[in-house]
Coordinates of C-alpha atoms in Angstrom, one line a residue:
X586 CA 9.8 7.5 -12.3
X587 CA 7.1 5.1 -10.3
X588 CA 6.3 5.7 -5.9
X589 CA 7.9 3.4 -4.4
X590 CA 7.8 1.1 -1.3
X591 CA 11.1 0.7 0.7
X592 CA 12.1 -2.0 3.7
X593 CA 15.6 -1.6 5.1
X594 CA 17.1 -2.7 7.9
X595 CA 19.9 -1.4 9.9
X596 CA 21.8 -2.9 11.8
X597 CA 21.5 -0.9 14.6
X598 CA 21.4 -3.8 17.5
X599 CA 20.4 -2.7 20.7
X600 CA 17.0 -4.6 23.0
X601 CA 15.4 -3.9 25.3
X602 CA 13.9 -6.7 25.7
X603 CA 14.8 -10.7 25.2
X604 CA 12.3 -12.6 24.1
X605 CA 13.1 -16.3 23.3
X606 CA 11.1 -16.0 19.5
X607 CA 13.8 -13.0 18.3
X608 CA 14.6 -13.4 14.7
X609 CA 17.3 -11.9 14.8
X610 CA 19.7 -14.1 15.1
X611 CA 23.4 -15.0 13.7
X612 CA 25.1 -12.7 11.8
X613 CA 21.5 -10.3 12.7
X614 CA 21.8 -10.3 15.5
X615 CA 20.0 -8.0 18.9
X616 CA 22.5 -7.3 21.0
X617 CA 21.6 -6.2 25.0
X618 CA 25.4 -4.3 25.7
X619 CA 26.5 -1.5 21.9
X620 CA 24.4 -0.2 19.7
X621 CA 26.1 -0.2 16.8
X622 CA 28.2 -2.9 16.8
X623 CA 31.8 -1.2 14.7
X624 CA 31.3 2.6 14.3
X625 CA 31.4 1.7 10.1
X626 CA 28.1 0.3 11.1
X627 CA 26.6 3.8 12.3
X628 CA 28.0 5.9 9.2
X629 CA 26.5 3.0 7.3
X630 CA 23.2 3.4 8.0
X631 CA 23.5 7.6 8.0
X632 CA 24.5 7.8 4.6
X633 CA 21.6 4.6 3.2
X634 CA 19.4 7.4 4.8
X635 CA 20.6 10.2 3.4
X636 CA 20.1 8.5 0.2
X637 CA 16.5 7.7 0.3
X638 CA 16.1 10.9 2.1
X639 CA 17.9 12.1 -1.8
X640 CA 15.8 10.5 -4.0
X641 CA 13.6 12.3 -6.8
X642 CA 11.1 10.0 -6.7
X643 CA 8.1 8.9 -3.5
X644 CA 9.5 6.7 -1.4
X645 CA 7.5 4.8 1.7
X646 CA 10.0 3.8 3.9
X647 CA 9.7 0.9 6.3
X648 CA 12.7 1.3 8.4
X649 CA 13.7 -2.1 11.0
X650 CA 16.7 -2.2 12.4
X651 CA 18.0 -6.0 14.5
X652 CA 17.1 -4.4 17.9
X653 CA 14.8 -1.6 18.8
X654 CA 15.0 1.0 18.3
X655 CA 13.3 3.9 20.8
X656 CA 16.3 2.6 22.3
X657 CA 19.4 4.1 19.9
X658 CA 19.3 8.4 19.9
X659 CA 20.9 7.9 16.2
X660 CA 18.4 5.7 14.9
X661 CA 15.8 8.1 16.2
X662 CA 16.7 11.2 14.6
X663 CA 18.0 9.9 11.2
X664 CA 14.5 8.9 11.2
X665 CA 12.8 12.4 12.4
X666 CA 15.2 14.2 9.7
X667 CA 13.2 11.3 7.3
X668 CA 10.3 12.3 8.4
X669 CA 10.6 15.9 7.0
X670 CA 11.7 15.4 3.6
X671 CA 9.1 16.7 0.7
X672 CA 10.1 13.3 -1.0
X673 CA 9.3 9.9 1.9
X674 CA 5.0 9.7 2.0
X675 CA 5.7 8.1 5.7
X676 CA 8.6 6.8 7.8
X677 CA 7.3 3.4 10.0
X678 CA 9.1 1.9 12.9
X679 CA 9.1 -0.9 13.7
X680 CA 8.9 -1.5 18.0
X681 CA 7.7 -2.5 21.1
X682 CA 6.1 0.1 22.4
X683 CA 8.2 0.0 26.5
X684 CA 10.1 2.9 25.6
X685 CA 7.3 5.1 23.6
X686 CA 6.3 6.7 25.5
X687 CA 10.0 8.3 27.0
X688 CA 11.4 8.8 24.2
X689 CA 8.8 10.0 21.5
X690 CA 7.9 13.1 23.1
X691 CA 12.0 14.3 22.8
X692 CA 11.4 14.5 18.9
X693 CA 8.4 16.2 18.5
X694 CA 10.9 18.8 18.0
X695 CA 12.7 17.7 15.3
X696 CA 10.5 14.8 13.8
X697 CA 7.6 15.4 11.5
X698 CA 6.0 12.6 14.0
X699 CA 2.0 12.2 11.4
X700 CA 4.9 10.6 8.9
X701 CA 5.1 8.3 11.3
X702 CA 4.3 5.0 11.7
X703 CA 4.2 2.5 14.1
X704 CA 3.9 -0.6 13.8
X705 CA 4.0 -2.0 18.2
X706 CA 4.1 -6.1 18.3
X707 CA 3.2 -6.7 22.2
X708 CA 5.8 -9.9 23.8
X709 CA 3.9 -11.0 26.6
X710 CA 6.6 -12.7 29.1
X711 CA 8.0 -8.9 28.6
X712 CA 6.2 -6.4 28.6
X713 CA 2.0 -6.2 30.6
X714 CA -1.0 -5.8 28.1
X715 CA -1.9 -2.2 29.8
X716 CA 1.3 -0.2 29.6
X717 CA 1.3 -1.8 26.2
X718 CA -1.9 -0.9 25.2
X719 CA -1.5 3.0 27.0
X720 CA 1.5 3.6 24.4
X721 CA 0.4 3.2 21.3
X722 CA -3.0 4.8 22.4
X723 CA -0.4 7.8 24.2
X724 CA 1.3 7.6 20.4
X725 CA -2.2 7.5 18.0
X726 CA -3.6 10.6 20.7
X727 CA -0.8 12.8 21.7
X728 CA 1.6 12.6 18.5
X729 CA -1.3 11.3 15.1
X730 CA 0.6 8.1 14.4
X731 CA -0.4 5.5 12.7
X732 CA -0.8 2.9 15.6
X733 CA -0.8 -1.0 14.3
X734 CA -1.3 -3.4 17.9
X735 CA 0.1 -5.9 16.0
X736 CA 0.8 -10.4 18.1
X737 CA 2.1 -13.0 17.0
X738 CA 0.2 -16.8 17.7
X739 CA 3.2 -19.4 18.6
X740 CA 1.0 -22.2 20.1
X741 CA -2.4 -22.6 21.6
X742 CA -2.3 -21.5 24.8
X743 CA -1.7 -18.0 23.0
X744 CA -5.5 -18.1 22.0
X745 CA -6.8 -15.9 25.3
X746 CA -4.6 -13.0 26.4
X747 CA -4.5 -12.5 21.8
X748 CA -8.1 -12.0 21.9
X749 CA -8.2 -10.1 25.5
X750 CA -5.6 -7.8 23.7
X751 CA -7.8 -7.4 20.6
X752 CA -10.7 -6.3 22.3
X753 CA -8.5 -3.6 24.5
X754 CA -7.5 -2.5 21.3
X755 CA -10.6 -2.0 19.7
X756 CA -11.7 -0.8 23.1
X757 CA -8.7 1.8 22.6
X758 CA -8.8 2.5 18.8
X759 CA -5.9 1.2 17.3
X760 CA -6.3 -1.4 14.5
X761 CA -5.1 -5.2 15.6
X762 CA -3.0 -7.6 13.5
X763 CA -2.5 -11.0 14.3
X764 CA 0.7 -12.7 11.9
X765 CA 2.3 -15.9 12.5
X766 CA 4.2 -16.3 14.9
X767 CA 8.3 -18.4 13.4
X768 CA 10.4 -20.2 14.3
X769 CA 14.2 -18.5 14.5
X770 CA 16.1 -21.2 13.7
X771 CA 14.6 -22.4 11.3
X772 CA 16.3 -22.7 7.9
X773 CA 16.2 -21.0 6.1
X774 CA 19.6 -20.4 3.4
X775 CA 17.5 -22.5 1.0
X776 CA 15.8 -21.8 -2.5
X777 CA 14.1 -26.1 -2.2
X778 CA 10.5 -25.6 -0.7
X779 CA 9.8 -26.0 2.9
X780 CA 7.0 -27.0 4.5
X781 CA 5.1 -24.1 6.6
X782 CA 5.5 -27.2 9.7
X783 CA 9.7 -26.5 9.9
X784 CA 9.2 -22.8 10.2
X785 CA 5.1 -22.2 12.1
X786 CA 5.3 -23.4 15.8
X787 CA 1.3 -23.2 15.3
X788 CA 1.2 -25.3 13.5
X789 CA 3.1 -28.4 14.8
X790 CA 1.0 -27.2 17.7
X791 CA -2.7 -27.3 15.8
X792 CA -1.8 -30.2 13.9
X793 CA -2.5 -28.7 10.6
X794 CA -2.4 -25.3 8.0
X795 CA -6.7 -25.2 9.5
X796 CA -7.0 -25.6 12.3
X797 CA -4.3 -22.4 12.4
X798 CA -6.0 -20.1 10.2
X799 CA -9.7 -21.4 12.7
X800 CA -7.5 -19.8 15.9
X801 CA -6.0 -17.3 14.0
X802 CA -9.7 -16.3 13.2
X803 CA -10.6 -17.2 17.2
X804 CA -8.6 -15.0 18.5
X805 CA -9.3 -11.3 16.5
X806 CA -6.7 -12.1 13.1
X807 CA -7.2 -12.4 9.7
X808 CA -7.4 -15.1 8.4
X809 CA -7.1 -14.5 4.7
X810 CA -3.9 -13.0 5.4
X811 CA -3.0 -16.6 7.8
X812 CA -3.5 -18.2 4.5
X813 CA -2.0 -15.6 2.6
X814 CA 1.7 -16.0 4.4
X815 CA 0.7 -19.9 4.3
X816 CA 1.3 -20.1 0.5
X817 CA 3.7 -18.1 0.5
X818 CA 5.7 -20.1 3.2
X819 CA 5.5 -23.4 0.8
X820 CA 4.9 -22.4 -3.0
X821 CA 5.4 -18.4 -4.5
X822 CA 7.8 -20.1 -7.3
X823 CA 6.2 -18.5 -10.2
X824 CA 3.3 -16.8 -8.7
X825 CA 3.4 -13.3 -10.3
X826 CA 5.3 -10.4 -7.9
X827 CA 5.5 -6.8 -8.2
X828 CA 8.7 -6.9 -6.2
X829 CA 12.1 -5.0 -7.9
X830 CA 9.4 -2.7 -9.8
X831 CA 7.3 -0.1 -7.9
X832 CA 9.0 -2.7 -4.0
X833 CA 12.6 -2.8 -3.0
X834 CA 14.6 -4.8 -0.1
X835 CA 17.4 -3.0 1.2
X836 CA 19.7 -5.3 4.1
X837 CA 22.1 -4.1 6.6
X838 CA 25.2 -4.2 4.5
X839 CA 23.5 -1.4 2.0
X840 CA 22.4 -4.4 -0.5
X841 CA 19.3 -3.7 -2.2
X842 CA 17.1 -7.2 -4.2
X843 CA 13.4 -7.2 -5.4
X844 CA 13.5 -8.1 -1.6
X845 CA 14.4 -10.3 1.6
X846 CA 13.8 -13.5 -0.2
X847 CA 16.3 -12.9 -3.0
X848 CA 19.0 -11.3 0.0
X849 CA 19.1 -14.9 1.8
X850 CA 19.4 -16.8 -1.6
X851 CA 21.6 -13.4 -2.0
X852 CA 20.2 -14.0 -5.7
X853 CA 20.3 -10.6 -8.2
X854 CA 21.3 -7.6 -6.6
X855 CA 20.8 -4.3 -7.7
X856 CA 24.4 -3.4 -6.5
X857 CA 25.7 -1.5 -3.5
X858 CA 23.6 1.4 -2.8
X859 CA 26.2 2.8 -0.8
X860 CA 28.2 2.5 -4.0
X861 CA 29.1 6.4 -5.5
X862 CA 28.0 4.4 -8.3
X863 CA 24.8 2.1 -8.0
X864 CA 22.2 3.3 -10.9
X865 CA 18.9 1.8 -9.1
X866 CA 16.7 -0.2 -12.4
X867 CA 14.0 -1.5 -11.3
X868 CA 11.8 -3.5 -13.4
X869 CA 8.8 -1.6 -15.9
X870 CA 7.0 -4.8 -16.0
X871 CA 4.3 -4.9 -12.9
X872 CA 4.3 -8.8 -12.8
X873 CA 7.5 -10.8 -13.4
X874 CA 6.9 -14.6 -11.3
X875 CA 8.6 -15.1 -8.0
X876 CA 12.1 -17.7 -8.5
X877 CA 12.2 -18.6 -5.4
X878 CA 11.0 -22.4 -4.4
X879 CA 9.9 -21.2 -0.7
X880 CA 10.1 -19.4 2.4
X881 CA 8.7 -16.4 1.7
X882 CA 8.4 -15.2 5.3
X883 CA 8.5 -11.5 5.3
X884 CA 4.8 -10.3 4.9
X885 CA 6.6 -7.1 3.6
X886 CA 7.1 -9.0 0.7
X887 CA 5.0 -11.7 -0.1
X888 CA 2.0 -8.8 0.3
X889 CA 3.9 -8.0 -3.4
X890 CA 2.3 -11.4 -4.8
X891 CA -0.2 -10.6 -6.9
X892 CA -1.8 -13.0 -3.9
X893 CA -2.3 -11.0 -2.4
X894 CA -3.4 -8.1 -3.7
X895 CA -7.5 -7.9 -2.1
X896 CA -5.8 -7.4 0.8
X897 CA -2.8 -5.6 1.0
X898 CA -3.9 -1.7 1.6
X899 CA -1.3 0.6 -0.3
X900 CA -2.8 4.4 0.9
X901 CA -2.1 3.4 4.3
X902 CA 1.1 4.3 5.4
X903 CA 2.5 1.2 6.0
X904 CA 4.1 -1.3 4.8
X905 CA 2.0 -4.3 6.5
X906 CA -1.4 -3.1 7.2
X907 CA -3.6 -5.0 5.2
X908 CA -6.9 -3.7 7.4
X909 CA -7.2 -6.8 9.0

């Protein structure tokens, strides 16, 4: 079988930060009190991890959660196990970096940290830039992790800090990525086309998509990546996409879809990984038209569009890095 890229979002919820723009909302919300909402969620996570680690083909995994993975010892234990599976090429965690220097050393005896990738997003009202960069540099230097320093653009007031972060990352020898921040309460459960202005606060702040692209460039981001982001939000329908061929999304319940947008729309579910009779059958053809009218907002998904083919670096251990 063709090597498979999987984005799995687990139901781990505990988070040590309190960002007002967090996209973990509603039934997918994070928690400041508990790690797993129910014991069944933790059990399901372990079963899905076992399923991934038992695939008879190569898997590249972005292992997401609703909270902060380094706040959860059990989550880290399972991630460490995956890094030692021969079929797993890499395990990519999404983190705020605040607990890295404390928790990463505890994984050294149980994980192959050379197969651990870290997508680290800076939350400027929650953590100083100096502490954030130090944690990211520590993970890359001390353990050889593939590290990406990520930031979010919400308004013109962010640009100076984002420029400073880009410069600091460059000086520390770290990769830098800039994404658009989203309004977590923008409507999403509709198949109708969605104007990016409803989802992207930066467009409302700057006045137009063109001005946002210019702002991203000024802040050290990649304007081509931003153009693809805006295109995916507005009009993915009918565009060739390889999701469902060598890429798969698994939701917090174990349901498998070609991408997270199809999950939101509950469209064409392949089945549930937790079902003992589950038999994953992906499309043999590389490209197929997307049937979602709009709101393809997650980079893990829209980098599979043919329109993004020149951006995505498929040989690097990340489902989000584009050499931006």
